Amino acid sequence: GELFIVRNVGNFVPPFDASHGHHGTAAAGEFAVLAVGVREIIVCGHSHCGAVRALYVAPPAEAVHMRQWLELGRGAVLPQE
């Protein structure tokens, strides 16, 4: 088979949001399922991911979009020793 790949920072998949904003990850998923006929969706990450590393070191204050996006992964942060 073929792969339909969507890449974004950290491979995070935001929760459903019914607002009329721009929702790139959701739009890609809809396109894959409704237009291409994808039947299975796999979310895959990799070791040494820069986005996951950024969860442990605060991004610059001016990186407002990145800070907001990284909050999607906040629940996966492990306690620091």
Tab-separated table of C-alpha atoms in Angstrom:
chain	number	residue	atom	x	y	z
A	1	GLY	CA	0.000	0.000	0.000
A	2	GLU	CA	0.858	3.648	-0.011
A	3	LEU	CA	1.324	6.092	2.825
A	4	PHE	CA	-0.496	9.386	3.330
A	5	ILE	CA	1.833	11.325	5.598
A	6	VAL	CA	1.074	14.443	7.623
A	7	ARG	CA	3.982	15.981	9.487
A	8	ASN	CA	3.840	18.678	12.108
A	9	VAL	CA	5.788	19.726	15.167
A	10	GLY	CA	5.917	16.761	17.530
A	11	ASN	CA	3.318	14.806	15.525
A	12	PHE	CA	0.739	16.167	17.948
A	13	VAL	CA	-2.934	15.659	17.097
A	14	PRO	CA	-5.017	18.418	18.683
A	15	PRO	CA	-8.397	17.575	20.201
A	16	PHE	CA	-11.471	18.274	18.096
A	17	ASP	CA	-12.296	21.976	17.878
A	18	ALA	CA	-15.508	23.085	16.170
A	19	SER	CA	-14.361	26.694	15.761
A	20	HIS	CA	-13.922	28.183	12.301
A	21	GLY	CA	-10.153	28.593	12.656
A	22	HIS	CA	-7.477	26.942	10.580
A	23	HIS	CA	-7.110	23.314	11.645
A	24	GLY	CA	-4.401	21.791	9.451
A	25	THR	CA	-4.032	18.461	11.213
A	26	ALA	CA	-7.793	17.873	11.321
A	27	ALA	CA	-8.145	18.945	7.679
A	28	ALA	CA	-5.432	16.489	6.643
A	29	GLY	CA	-7.162	13.689	8.547
A	30	GLU	CA	-10.518	14.488	6.949
A	31	PHE	CA	-8.951	14.580	3.493
A	32	ALA	CA	-7.170	11.266	4.060
A	33	VAL	CA	-10.313	9.500	5.260
A	34	LEU	CA	-12.986	11.142	3.098
A	35	ALA	CA	-11.163	11.832	-0.181
A	36	VAL	CA	-8.351	9.282	-0.306
A	37	GLY	CA	-10.048	6.401	1.519
A	38	VAL	CA	-7.532	5.893	4.320
A	39	ARG	CA	-8.902	3.294	6.748
A	40	GLU	CA	-6.228	3.221	9.436
A	41	ILE	CA	-4.459	6.150	11.103
A	42	ILE	CA	-1.191	5.661	12.952
A	43	VAL	CA	0.433	8.466	14.952
A	44	CYS	CA	4.148	7.859	15.095
A	45	GLY	CA	6.929	9.715	16.870
A	46	HIS	CA	10.664	9.183	17.088
A	47	SER	CA	13.372	9.300	19.687
A	48	HIS	CA	15.211	12.590	20.219
A	49	CYS	CA	12.193	14.565	18.983
A	50	GLY	CA	12.917	18.296	19.153
A	51	ALA	CA	9.334	19.113	20.100
A	52	VAL	CA	9.379	16.725	23.049
A	53	ARG	CA	12.751	18.102	24.111
A	54	ALA	CA	11.228	21.602	23.952
A	55	LEU	CA	8.645	20.529	26.547
A	56	TYR	CA	11.478	20.425	29.080
A	57	VAL	CA	13.119	23.739	28.133
A	58	ALA	CA	10.866	26.772	27.737
A	59	PRO	CA	10.845	28.216	24.213
A	60	PRO	CA	11.547	31.937	23.781
A	61	ALA	CA	8.738	34.192	25.036
A	62	GLU	CA	8.143	35.532	21.526
A	63	ALA	CA	7.397	31.995	20.226
A	64	VAL	CA	3.699	32.309	21.093
A	65	HIS	CA	2.439	29.790	18.525
A	66	MET	CA	5.084	27.235	19.399
A	67	ARG	CA	4.337	27.586	23.123
A	68	GLN	CA	0.621	27.033	22.481
A	69	TRP	CA	1.273	24.023	20.216
A	70	LEU	CA	3.637	22.397	22.712
A	71	GLU	CA	0.914	22.518	25.374
A	72	LEU	CA	-0.684	19.621	23.470
A	73	GLY	CA	2.132	17.424	24.772
A	74	ARG	CA	2.302	18.782	28.305
A	75	GLY	CA	0.542	15.723	29.744
A	76	ALA	CA	3.342	13.449	28.491
A	77	VAL	CA	6.119	15.276	30.342
A	78	LEU	CA	7.906	13.069	32.843
A	79	PRO	CA	8.932	14.409	36.263
A	80	GLN	CA	12.494	15.722	36.401
A	81	GLU	CA	14.794	14.118	38.933
